[in-house]
Coordinates of C-alpha atoms in Angstrom, one line a residue:
M1 CA -122.8 95.8 130.9
R2 CA -119.6 96.1 130.0
K3 CA -116.8 93.6 128.1
V4 CA -114.2 92.5 128.2
D5 CA -111.8 93.2 124.4
F6 CA -109.4 90.3 125.1
I7 CA -108.0 87.5 127.5
C8 CA -104.7 85.7 127.5
I9 CA -105.2 82.5 128.4
G10 CA -102.1 80.6 128.9
A11 CA -100.0 78.8 129.2
Q12 CA -99.1 78.5 132.4
K13 CA -95.3 79.3 133.9
A14 CA -95.5 80.4 129.8
G15 CA -95.1 84.2 130.6
T16 CA -97.9 85.0 131.6
T17 CA -97.6 87.5 134.9
T18 CA -95.0 89.3 133.6
L19 CA -97.1 90.0 130.7
H20 CA -99.7 91.2 133.2
E21 CA -97.1 93.3 134.8
I22 CA -96.2 94.9 131.6
L23 CA -99.2 95.2 130.2
N24 CA -100.7 96.6 133.8
Q25 CA -99.2 99.6 133.0
H26 CA -101.3 100.7 130.1
P27 CA -103.4 104.0 131.3
E28 CA -106.4 102.2 129.0
L29 CA -106.1 98.6 129.9
G30 CA -107.9 98.0 132.6
L31 CA -106.8 94.4 134.0
P32 CA -108.6 93.0 137.2
K33 CA -106.6 94.0 140.6
R34 CA -104.7 90.9 140.4
K35 CA -103.8 88.1 137.9
E36 CA -106.1 84.8 138.2
T37 CA -109.7 85.4 139.1
H38 CA -111.3 82.3 137.3
F39 CA -114.1 83.2 137.2
F40 CA -114.7 81.6 133.6
S41 CA -113.0 78.2 134.7
N42 CA -115.1 78.1 138.5
T43 CA -118.5 77.1 138.1
E44 CA -119.5 78.4 141.3
L45 CA -118.2 82.0 140.8
F46 CA -119.2 81.8 136.5
N47 CA -122.2 81.1 138.8
K48 CA -122.5 84.9 140.0
G49 CA -123.2 86.8 137.2
L50 CA -120.9 89.0 135.3
E51 CA -121.6 91.7 138.1
H52 CA -119.6 89.7 140.5
Y53 CA -116.9 89.7 137.6
F54 CA -116.6 93.4 136.5
S55 CA -116.2 93.8 140.8
Y56 CA -112.7 92.8 140.3
F57 CA -112.1 96.0 138.0
K58 CA -111.5 98.5 139.6
N59 CA -112.7 102.3 138.2
K60 CA -113.2 100.0 134.9
E61 CA -115.6 103.0 134.1
T62 CA -112.3 104.7 133.6
Y63 CA -110.6 102.3 130.9
E64 CA -111.5 102.3 126.9
F65 CA -110.0 98.6 126.9
L66 CA -111.0 95.8 129.9
G67 CA -108.3 92.5 129.5
E68 CA -107.3 89.6 132.0
I69 CA -105.2 87.5 131.3
D70 CA -105.7 83.5 133.3
P71 CA -103.7 80.6 132.6
E72 CA -105.9 79.0 134.1
Y73 CA -108.8 79.5 130.6
A74 CA -106.5 77.1 128.4
Y75 CA -106.5 74.1 130.5
N76 CA -110.2 74.0 131.8
E77 CA -112.5 72.8 129.4
G78 CA -115.2 75.0 130.1
S79 CA -114.0 78.0 130.1
A80 CA -113.8 78.6 126.2
K81 CA -117.3 78.5 126.1
R82 CA -118.3 80.3 129.3
I83 CA -116.0 83.4 127.3
Y84 CA -118.3 83.0 124.8
K85 CA -121.4 83.3 126.3
S86 CA -120.3 86.2 128.2
F87 CA -118.5 88.2 125.8
G88 CA -118.6 86.6 122.2
R89 CA -116.0 87.0 119.7
V90 CA -113.1 88.9 121.8
K91 CA -110.0 88.8 120.6
V92 CA -107.4 85.8 122.9
V93 CA -104.0 85.4 123.4
F94 CA -102.3 82.4 123.9
L95 CA -98.0 82.4 125.4
L96 CA -97.2 78.6 124.2
R97 CA -93.9 77.3 125.5
N98 CA -91.7 73.7 124.8
P99 CA -94.3 71.7 126.8
V100 CA -91.6 70.0 128.5
D101 CA -89.0 72.9 129.8
R102 CA -92.9 74.2 131.1
A103 CA -92.9 70.9 133.1
L104 CA -90.7 71.0 134.7
S105 CA -91.1 75.2 135.3
H106 CA -94.6 73.6 137.1
Y107 CA -92.7 70.8 138.7
L108 CA -90.7 73.5 140.8
M109 CA -93.4 75.9 141.0
T110 CA -94.9 72.5 142.6
K111 CA -92.5 72.1 144.4
R112 CA -91.9 75.8 146.4
R113 CA -94.9 75.5 147.2
G114 CA -94.5 72.5 149.0
L115 CA -97.0 69.5 147.9
E116 CA -94.3 68.3 145.7
E117 CA -91.8 65.4 147.2
R118 CA -90.8 63.0 144.6
D119 CA -87.7 64.0 141.6
F120 CA -88.8 65.6 138.8
E121 CA -88.7 62.0 136.4
E122 CA -90.2 60.8 139.0
A123 CA -93.3 63.4 139.2
I124 CA -94.2 63.4 135.2
L125 CA -93.7 59.4 134.8
E126 CA -96.7 59.4 137.4
E127 CA -98.8 61.6 136.2
N128 CA -102.5 60.0 135.7
L129 CA -105.3 62.2 135.1
N130 CA -108.0 59.6 135.7
N131 CA -107.3 59.2 138.7
F132 CA -106.2 62.9 139.5
S133 CA -109.0 65.3 142.5
S134 CA -109.0 68.5 141.3
F135 CA -106.2 70.3 143.7
Q136 CA -104.6 67.6 142.1
K137 CA -105.6 69.1 138.3
M138 CA -104.2 72.1 139.6
H139 CA -101.1 71.6 140.8
F140 CA -99.8 67.9 139.5
S141 CA -101.1 68.9 135.7
Y142 CA -97.1 68.7 134.7
R143 CA -97.8 66.7 131.1
S144 CA -101.7 67.2 130.3
R145 CA -101.5 71.3 130.5
G146 CA -98.3 70.9 128.0
L147 CA -101.0 69.6 125.7
Y148 CA -101.5 72.1 123.5
Y149 CA -103.7 71.9 120.5
K150 CA -107.3 70.0 121.7
Q151 CA -106.5 73.7 124.2
V152 CA -105.6 75.8 120.7
K153 CA -108.0 74.0 118.6
N154 CA -110.5 74.4 121.4
Y155 CA -110.0 78.5 121.1
F156 CA -110.0 78.8 116.8
D157 CA -113.2 76.3 116.8
I158 CA -115.4 78.7 118.9
F159 CA -113.8 82.8 118.3
G160 CA -112.5 81.7 115.2
R161 CA -107.8 81.4 114.2
D162 CA -108.9 85.4 112.8
N163 CA -108.9 86.4 117.1
V164 CA -106.6 84.3 118.5
K165 CA -102.9 85.1 118.4
I166 CA -100.5 82.8 119.7
I167 CA -96.7 84.2 120.7
L168 CA -94.6 81.2 121.8
F169 CA -92.3 81.6 124.9
E170 CA -89.3 81.5 123.9
D171 CA -89.7 84.2 120.9
F172 CA -91.3 86.2 124.0
T173 CA -88.5 86.1 126.6
K174 CA -86.3 86.7 123.2
D175 CA -87.0 90.3 122.3
L176 CA -90.1 91.3 124.1
K177 CA -90.7 94.8 123.3
K178 CA -91.6 93.1 119.8
S179 CA -93.9 90.5 121.7
I180 CA -96.1 93.2 123.8
C181 CA -95.9 95.9 120.9
E182 CA -97.4 92.2 118.4
I183 CA -100.3 91.8 120.9
S184 CA -100.8 95.0 121.8
E185 CA -101.0 95.9 118.0
F186 CA -103.6 92.4 118.2
I187 CA -105.6 93.4 120.8
G188 CA -105.7 97.1 119.5
L189 CA -104.1 99.0 122.5
P190 CA -102.9 102.5 121.3
E191 CA -99.1 102.9 121.2
F192 CA -97.7 102.7 124.5
N193 CA -94.0 103.0 126.4
F194 CA -93.9 100.0 128.0
N195 CA -91.6 99.2 130.9
T196 CA -90.2 95.5 129.8
D197 CA -87.1 95.2 131.8
I198 CA -89.1 92.9 134.3
K199 CA -88.2 89.5 135.4
S200 CA -91.6 87.7 137.6
N201 CA -90.7 84.6 139.0
P202 CA -87.9 84.2 139.2
A203 CA -86.7 80.1 140.7
A204 CA -86.1 79.8 144.5
S205 CA -86.9 77.8 147.6
A206 CA -89.1 77.2 150.3
R207 CA -86.5 78.2 153.9
F208 CA -89.5 76.3 155.9
K209 CA -92.2 73.3 154.1
K210 CA -93.9 73.6 156.3
V211 CA -95.0 77.0 156.4
Q212 CA -95.5 76.8 152.1
S213 CA -97.6 73.6 153.0
F214 CA -99.6 75.4 155.4
I215 CA -100.5 78.5 153.0
Y216 CA -101.1 75.9 150.3
R217 CA -103.2 73.7 152.2
D218 CA -106.3 73.6 154.0
N219 CA -106.0 73.6 157.7
S220 CA -108.0 74.6 160.7
L221 CA -105.8 77.6 161.7
K222 CA -106.3 78.7 157.6
K223 CA -110.5 78.1 158.6
I224 CA -110.1 79.9 161.8
G225 CA -108.4 83.0 160.5
G226 CA -110.7 83.1 157.4
K227 CA -113.5 83.8 159.9
L228 CA -111.9 86.4 161.7
L229 CA -110.7 88.2 158.4
E230 CA -113.8 88.9 156.3
S231 CA -111.9 90.0 153.3
K232 CA -110.2 87.9 150.5
E233 CA -108.4 90.3 149.1
L234 CA -107.0 90.3 151.9
K235 CA -106.8 86.6 153.0
R236 CA -105.2 86.4 149.7
K237 CA -102.0 89.0 150.8
I238 CA -101.2 88.3 153.7
M239 CA -100.7 85.2 153.0
Q240 CA -98.7 86.3 149.6
K241 CA -96.2 88.4 152.0
I242 CA -95.7 85.7 154.0
E243 CA -94.4 83.1 151.2
S244 CA -92.3 86.2 149.7
L245 CA -90.7 86.1 153.6
N246 CA -90.4 82.0 153.4
L247 CA -88.6 82.4 149.1
K248 CA -85.3 81.9 149.3
K249 CA -83.2 81.9 145.8
E250 CA -82.1 78.7 144.3
A251 CA -80.7 77.6 140.3
K252 CA -83.1 75.3 138.1
P253 CA -82.3 71.7 139.3
Q254 CA -80.4 70.4 136.0
V255 CA -82.0 67.8 133.5
S256 CA -80.0 65.6 131.1
L257 CA -80.9 65.9 127.5
A258 CA -82.0 62.3 127.4
F259 CA -83.9 62.3 130.1
K260 CA -85.8 65.4 128.6
R261 CA -85.6 63.7 125.3
K262 CA -87.3 60.9 126.5
I263 CA -91.0 63.2 128.0
F264 CA -90.7 64.4 124.6
L265 CA -90.9 61.5 122.6
K266 CA -93.4 59.2 124.7
Y267 CA -95.5 62.4 126.0
F268 CA -95.3 65.4 123.4
E269 CA -94.6 64.7 119.8
Q270 CA -97.4 64.0 118.7
D271 CA -99.0 66.4 119.8
I272 CA -96.3 68.8 118.9
D273 CA -97.2 67.5 115.3
Q274 CA -100.5 67.3 115.7
L275 CA -100.1 71.9 116.7
E276 CA -97.4 72.6 113.7
S277 CA -100.3 71.2 111.0
L278 CA -103.2 73.5 112.8
T279 CA -101.6 77.0 113.5
D280 CA -98.7 76.5 110.8
L281 CA -95.6 77.7 113.8
N282 CA -92.6 76.2 112.8
L283 CA -91.1 74.5 116.5
E284 CA -88.7 72.6 115.7
E285 CA -87.1 75.0 118.5
W286 CA -89.4 72.0 120.7
K287 CA -88.2 69.0 119.1
L288 CA -85.4 67.2 120.6

């Protein structure tokens, strides 16, 4: 059975879609047919075994390298052990973003999907994981996904520091070519002239909220359609097309520096200090 050579584990809203689209250009690298299989974060999928996992890769035998990019693996506590159990000490790439900015971007995504009615300030202050269902943890974990210290430490402990490459989102966006070269070298990919002129997930809002709610919430009409269409991939593509038609470009809302600082001091300051000590990263740019 083959193994993957690397896995990018996150963070969500920290450039993983852009990374996937760029790395997918490399002729010797095979990625899953769709980004984010959730195989190692979903118990039901994981129990199907690695043969099922590799079914997500098209023509995997033709590639020298295999990898996956799924930001759920950083946040899901059990994913690291499952990856290690399956493949041993693979290379791990971790994109990290200022947690306050990440939280806002996550909020806007959830709002765009028709799942969030509150304003940002109310949503982030009301987050309470103890009372969250799995659905709520997936969509409303604005603060907790940005608490990186335990997430990074978990992968350091299991895979070793030398096998974990951390790239700051702020550096990633400032010099995309340099970051891609660093990641490629870390993975061991042969040199390749990537096209980095890519903009993924631009800010947008829904034309019709009910359409977004139909896409992202369980409902009887989707269940009927699911019975008629056996292919999960086809169903996913149909939903993607419906969503693309329902979205319109929109400027990001402005959040006051005073509120950002309030969130930083209340929820993230200590975690960032711990992360700096753990990784020797300079995170002054995140400190408001």
